[in-house]
mmCIF file of C-alpha atoms in Angstrom:
data_model
loop_
_atom_site.group_PDB
_atom_site.id
_atom_site.type_symbol
_atom_site.label_atom_id
_atom_site.label_comp_id
_atom_site.label_asym_id
_atom_site.label_seq_id
_atom_site.Cartn_x
_atom_site.Cartn_y
_atom_site.Cartn_z
ATOM 1 C CA MET A 699 0.000 0.000 0.000
ATOM 2 C CA ARG A 700 1.268 3.440 -0.904
ATOM 3 C CA ASN A 701 2.206 5.931 1.781
ATOM 4 C CA LYS A 702 -0.428 8.367 0.454
ATOM 5 C CA ASP A 703 -3.125 5.736 0.966
ATOM 6 C CA GLN A 704 -1.945 5.126 4.527
ATOM 7 C CA VAL A 705 -2.204 8.856 5.274
ATOM 8 C CA ILE A 706 -5.727 8.943 3.830
ATOM 9 C CA ILE A 707 -6.785 5.871 5.806
ATOM 10 C CA HIS A 708 -5.392 7.338 9.021
ATOM 11 C CA GLY A 709 -7.179 10.632 8.254
ATOM 12 C CA ILE A 710 -10.498 8.897 7.675
ATOM 13 C CA LEU A 711 -10.181 6.873 10.866
ATOM 14 C CA THR A 712 -9.269 9.914 12.969
ATOM 15 C CA GLY A 713 -11.715 12.270 11.266
ATOM 16 C CA ASP A 714 -8.950 14.617 10.136
ATOM 17 C CA GLU A 715 -10.790 17.537 8.524
ATOM 18 C CA LYS A 716 -7.951 18.454 6.154
ATOM 19 C CA ILE A 717 -7.517 14.941 4.830
ATOM 20 C CA LEU A 718 -11.272 14.375 4.504
ATOM 21 C CA THR A 719 -11.666 17.656 2.616
ATOM 22 C CA ARG A 720 -8.767 16.788 0.306
ATOM 23 C CA PHE A 721 -10.155 13.276 -0.234
ATOM 24 C CA TYR A 722 -13.524 14.801 -1.113
ATOM 25 C CA LYS A 723 -12.027 17.282 -3.579
ATOM 26 C CA ASP A 724 -9.858 14.617 -5.200
ATOM 27 C CA ASN A 725 -12.690 12.124 -5.686
ATOM 28 C CA ILE A 726 -16.018 13.934 -6.016
ATOM 29 C CA HIS A 727 -15.603 14.555 -9.768
ATOM 30 C CA TYR A 728 -15.195 10.847 -10.548
ATOM 31 C CA ILE A 729 -18.219 9.909 -8.467
ATOM 32 C CA GLN A 730 -20.231 12.785 -9.903
ATOM 33 C CA GLY A 731 -19.418 11.773 -13.461
ATOM 34 C CA TYR A 732 -20.527 8.207 -12.876
ATOM 35 C CA ILE A 733 -23.787 9.068 -11.115
ATOM 36 C CA ILE A 734 -24.810 11.867 -13.482
ATOM 37 C CA ARG A 735 -24.161 9.591 -16.498
ATOM 38 C CA ASN A 736 -26.369 6.961 -14.853
ATOM 39 C CA SER A 737 -29.642 8.819 -14.174
ATOM 40 C CA GLY A 738 -28.561 10.681 -11.038
ATOM 41 C CA ASN A 739 -28.397 14.290 -9.946
ATOM 42 C CA TYR A 740 -26.005 16.390 -7.869
ATOM 43 C CA GLU A 741 -27.838 15.700 -4.632
ATOM 44 C CA ASP A 742 -27.534 11.961 -5.301
ATOM 45 C CA VAL A 743 -23.792 12.458 -5.727
ATOM 46 C CA GLU A 744 -23.464 14.041 -2.277
ATOM 47 C CA ASP A 745 -25.585 11.365 -0.615
ATOM 48 C CA VAL A 746 -23.743 8.479 -2.271
ATOM 49 C CA PHE A 747 -20.380 10.033 -1.410
ATOM 50 C CA GLN A 748 -21.352 10.370 2.254
ATOM 51 C CA ASP A 749 -22.831 6.893 2.472
ATOM 52 C CA ALA A 750 -19.732 5.425 0.822
ATOM 53 C CA LEU A 751 -17.510 7.282 3.268
ATOM 54 C CA VAL A 752 -19.468 5.788 6.183
ATOM 55 C CA ILE A 753 -19.066 2.301 4.707
ATOM 56 C CA LEU A 754 -15.360 2.859 4.078
ATOM 57 C CA TYR A 755 -14.902 4.121 7.632
ATOM 58 C CA GLN A 756 -16.696 1.085 9.071
ATOM 59 C CA LYS A 757 -14.664 -1.337 6.962
ATOM 60 C CA LEU A 758 -11.403 0.367 7.904
ATOM 61 C CA ARG A 759 -12.363 0.445 11.556
ATOM 62 C CA SER A 760 -13.193 -3.263 11.577
ATOM 63 C CA GLY A 761 -9.548 -4.047 10.843
ATOM 64 C CA PHE A 762 -10.484 -6.806 8.392
ATOM 65 C CA LEU A 763 -10.179 -4.760 5.220
ATOM 66 C CA GLU A 764 -7.298 -5.866 3.041
ATOM 67 C CA LEU A 765 -6.752 -3.440 0.189
ATOM 68 C CA ASN A 766 -5.257 -4.763 -3.031
ATOM 69 C CA VAL A 767 -5.987 -1.525 -4.909
ATOM 70 C CA SER A 768 -5.625 2.150 -4.076
ATOM 71 C CA ILE A 769 -8.016 3.629 -1.537
ATOM 72 C CA ARG A 770 -9.393 5.827 -4.313
ATOM 73 C CA THR A 771 -10.222 2.834 -6.526
ATOM 74 C CA TYR A 772 -11.792 0.966 -3.615
ATOM 75 C CA PHE A 773 -13.885 4.007 -2.674
ATOM 76 C CA TYR A 774 -15.041 4.442 -6.273
ATOM 77 C CA GLY A 775 -16.182 0.801 -6.242
ATOM 78 C CA ILE A 776 -18.195 1.368 -3.069
ATOM 79 C CA CYS A 777 -19.863 4.405 -4.651
ATOM 80 C CA LYS A 778 -20.712 2.473 -7.819
ATOM 81 C CA ASN A 779 -22.240 -0.367 -5.791
ATOM 82 C CA ILE A 780 -24.329 2.024 -3.697
ATOM 83 C CA TRP A 781 -25.615 3.781 -6.797
ATOM 84 C CA ARG A 782 -26.396 0.524 -8.601
ATOM 85 C CA ASN A 783 -28.326 -0.700 -5.560
ATOM 86 C CA ARG A 784 -30.334 2.520 -5.449
ATOM 87 C CA LEU A 785 -31.147 2.245 -9.137
ATOM 88 C CA ARG A 786 -32.212 -1.373 -8.633
ATOM 89 C CA LYS A 787 -34.485 -0.372 -5.754
ATOM 90 C CA LYS A 788 -36.089 2.360 -7.848
ATOM 91 C CA GLN A 789 -36.788 -0.155 -10.608
ATOM 92 C CA LYS A 790 -38.006 -2.673 -8.038
ATOM 93 C CA LEU A 791 -40.540 -0.155 -6.762
ATOM 94 C CA ILE A 792 -41.918 0.155 -10.256
ATOM 95 C CA LEU A 793 -41.996 -3.619 -10.681
ATOM 96 C CA GLU A 794 -43.862 -4.116 -7.405
ATOM 97 C CA ASP A 795 -47.085 -3.154 -9.146
ATOM 98 C CA SER A 796 -46.788 -6.105 -11.496
ATOM 99 C CA HIS A 797 -48.882 -9.240 -11.130
ATOM 100 C CA ASN A 798 -45.871 -11.543 -10.719
ATOM 101 C CA HIS A 799 -44.488 -9.677 -7.747
ATOM 102 C CA PHE A 800 -47.880 -9.692 -6.077
ATOM 103 C CA GLN A 801 -48.159 -13.475 -6.432
ATOM 104 C CA LYS A 802 -44.683 -14.017 -4.946
ATOM 105 C CA GLU A 803 -45.604 -11.853 -1.960
ATOM 106 C CA ILE A 804 -48.814 -13.809 -1.276
ATOM 107 C CA TYR A 805 -46.818 -16.842 -0.167
ATOM 108 C CA ASN A 806 -44.694 -14.979 2.316
ATOM 109 C CA PRO A 807 -46.549 -11.914 3.680
ATOM 110 C CA ILE A 808 -46.446 -12.904 7.346
ATOM 111 C CA PHE A 809 -42.683 -13.374 7.402
ATOM 112 C CA THR A 810 -42.153 -10.143 5.507
ATOM 113 C CA ASP A 811 -44.393 -8.232 7.914
ATOM 114 C CA ILE A 812 -42.643 -9.651 10.980
ATOM 115 C CA GLU A 813 -39.222 -8.893 9.571
ATOM 116 C CA ASN A 814 -40.230 -5.340 8.656
ATOM 117 C CA GLN A 815 -41.753 -4.763 12.097
ATOM 118 C CA ASP A 816 -38.584 -6.014 13.798
ATOM 119 C CA ARG A 817 -36.425 -3.725 11.675
ATOM 120 C CA GLU A 818 -38.657 -0.750 12.308
ATOM 121 C CA HIS A 819 -38.700 -1.407 16.049
ATOM 122 C CA LEU A 820 -34.912 -1.671 16.144
ATOM 123 C CA TYR A 821 -34.529 1.515 14.129
ATOM 124 C CA ARG A 822 -37.022 3.469 16.290
ATOM 125 C CA LYS A 823 -35.445 2.210 19.507
ATOM 126 C CA HIS A 824 -32.026 3.544 18.548
ATOM 127 C CA PHE A 825 -33.311 6.630 16.754
ATOM 128 C CA GLN A 826 -34.821 7.804 20.049
ATOM 129 C CA LYS A 827 -31.371 7.607 21.673
ATOM 130 C CA LEU A 828 -29.917 10.187 19.264
ATOM 131 C CA SER A 829 -29.463 13.810 20.295
ATOM 132 C CA THR A 830 -32.250 16.245 19.455
ATOM 133 C CA ILE A 831 -30.323 17.866 16.596
ATOM 134 C CA ASN A 832 -29.363 14.490 15.106
ATOM 135 C CA LYS A 833 -32.994 13.332 15.221
ATOM 136 C CA LYS A 834 -34.153 16.549 13.585
ATOM 137 C CA VAL A 835 -31.555 16.377 10.783
ATOM 138 C CA LEU A 836 -32.320 12.723 10.017
ATOM 139 C CA SER A 837 -36.086 13.243 10.217
ATOM 140 C CA LEU A 838 -35.925 16.075 7.716
ATOM 141 C CA PHE A 839 -33.629 14.017 5.486
ATOM 142 C CA PHE A 840 -36.020 11.042 5.593
ATOM 143 C CA GLU A 841 -38.864 13.395 4.664
ATOM 144 C CA GLY A 842 -36.982 13.980 1.424
ATOM 145 C CA LYS A 843 -35.733 17.483 2.169
ATOM 146 C CA SER A 844 -32.524 18.584 0.448
ATOM 147 C CA MET A 845 -29.425 19.555 2.428
ATOM 148 C CA ARG A 846 -30.091 23.180 1.517
ATOM 149 C CA GLU A 847 -33.643 23.007 2.910
ATOM 150 C CA ILE A 848 -32.496 21.225 6.061
ATOM 151 C CA SER A 849 -29.739 23.773 6.692
ATOM 152 C CA LYS A 850 -32.257 26.624 6.405
ATOM 153 C CA ILE A 851 -34.660 24.901 8.790
ATOM 154 C CA ILE A 852 -32.108 24.148 11.499
ATOM 155 C CA GLY A 853 -30.125 27.342 10.975
ATOM 156 C CA TYR A 854 -26.692 25.897 10.217
ATOM 157 C CA SER A 855 -24.513 26.103 7.127
ATOM 158 C CA GLU A 856 -25.042 23.486 4.444
ATOM 159 C CA GLY A 857 -21.582 22.015 5.097
ATOM 160 C CA TYR A 858 -22.210 21.704 8.835
ATOM 161 C CA THR A 859 -25.624 20.166 8.135
ATOM 162 C CA ARG A 860 -24.014 17.544 5.857
ATOM 163 C CA ARG A 861 -21.538 16.742 8.598
ATOM 164 C CA LYS A 862 -24.325 16.423 11.189
ATOM 165 C CA LYS A 863 -26.215 14.074 8.857
ATOM 166 C CA PHE A 864 -23.082 12.007 8.358
ATOM 167 C CA GLU A 865 -22.454 11.852 12.120
ATOM 168 C CA ALA A 866 -26.089 11.058 12.912
ATOM 169 C CA LYS A 867 -26.296 8.249 10.331
ATOM 170 C CA ASN A 868 -22.978 6.868 11.493
ATOM 171 C CA ARG A 869 -24.048 6.943 15.152
ATOM 172 C CA LEU A 870 -27.397 5.317 14.357
ATOM 173 C CA LEU A 871 -25.726 2.590 12.272
ATOM 174 C CA LYS A 872 -23.255 1.851 15.080
ATOM 175 C CA MET A 873 -26.019 1.525 17.651
ATOM 176 C CA ILE A 874 -28.046 -0.759 15.394
ATOM 177 C CA GLU A 875 -25.016 -2.893 14.493
ATOM 178 C CA ASN A 876 -24.088 -3.302 18.159
ATOM 179 C CA ASP A 877 -27.605 -4.299 19.157
ATOM 180 C CA PRO A 878 -27.816 -8.058 19.796
ATOM 181 C CA MET A 879 -31.182 -8.165 18.016
#
C-alpha cells in the first residue's frame, strides 16, 4: 500500500478535517461523473459520497479490510455499488405493481411483515437515543428534504448540516449494528 493511501486511511479513521476535505475534492468529480451519467443528480452524488464514506470508515475500523488496490479505486467501487443498488431499488418499486411480484408476496406476507416490524422497532429504539439535533436532521432528510432546505430549517450552514447528517447516520448505524437483536 502506498504511503499516500496510509495517510488517507489514518485521516479517515481519525476524522482529520484536512484529509477528509482533500479526499472529497480529489474524488467527487469521478463519483459525480458516474452518477450523473447513470440517471442521477447532484444531490444523489453528495448522498452516495457520504454513504460510501461511512461504509469505508466502518470497513477500515473493523480491521479486516485488506486493500489490493488504491483507496481511491476501492472508494469508487463502493460508490458504484451504492448507486447501482439505489437504481435497482427504484426499478423494483416500479416492478412491485406487477402481477408476478404480487403473487410471490402472497406466499410470504407474514414473514415479511414480521421482519419489517422487527427492523422498524430496532430503528425506532435507537433513533430515540440520538441527540435532538441528530434526530431533527435525520427526520428532515427522511422526509426527502434537500441539504439546503435542512440547513435553512435548522439554521446551520449546508456544510455543517451535511456533517451532522453524516455523524447522525454513522451513530445510528453503530447503535443498530451493536444491538444483539
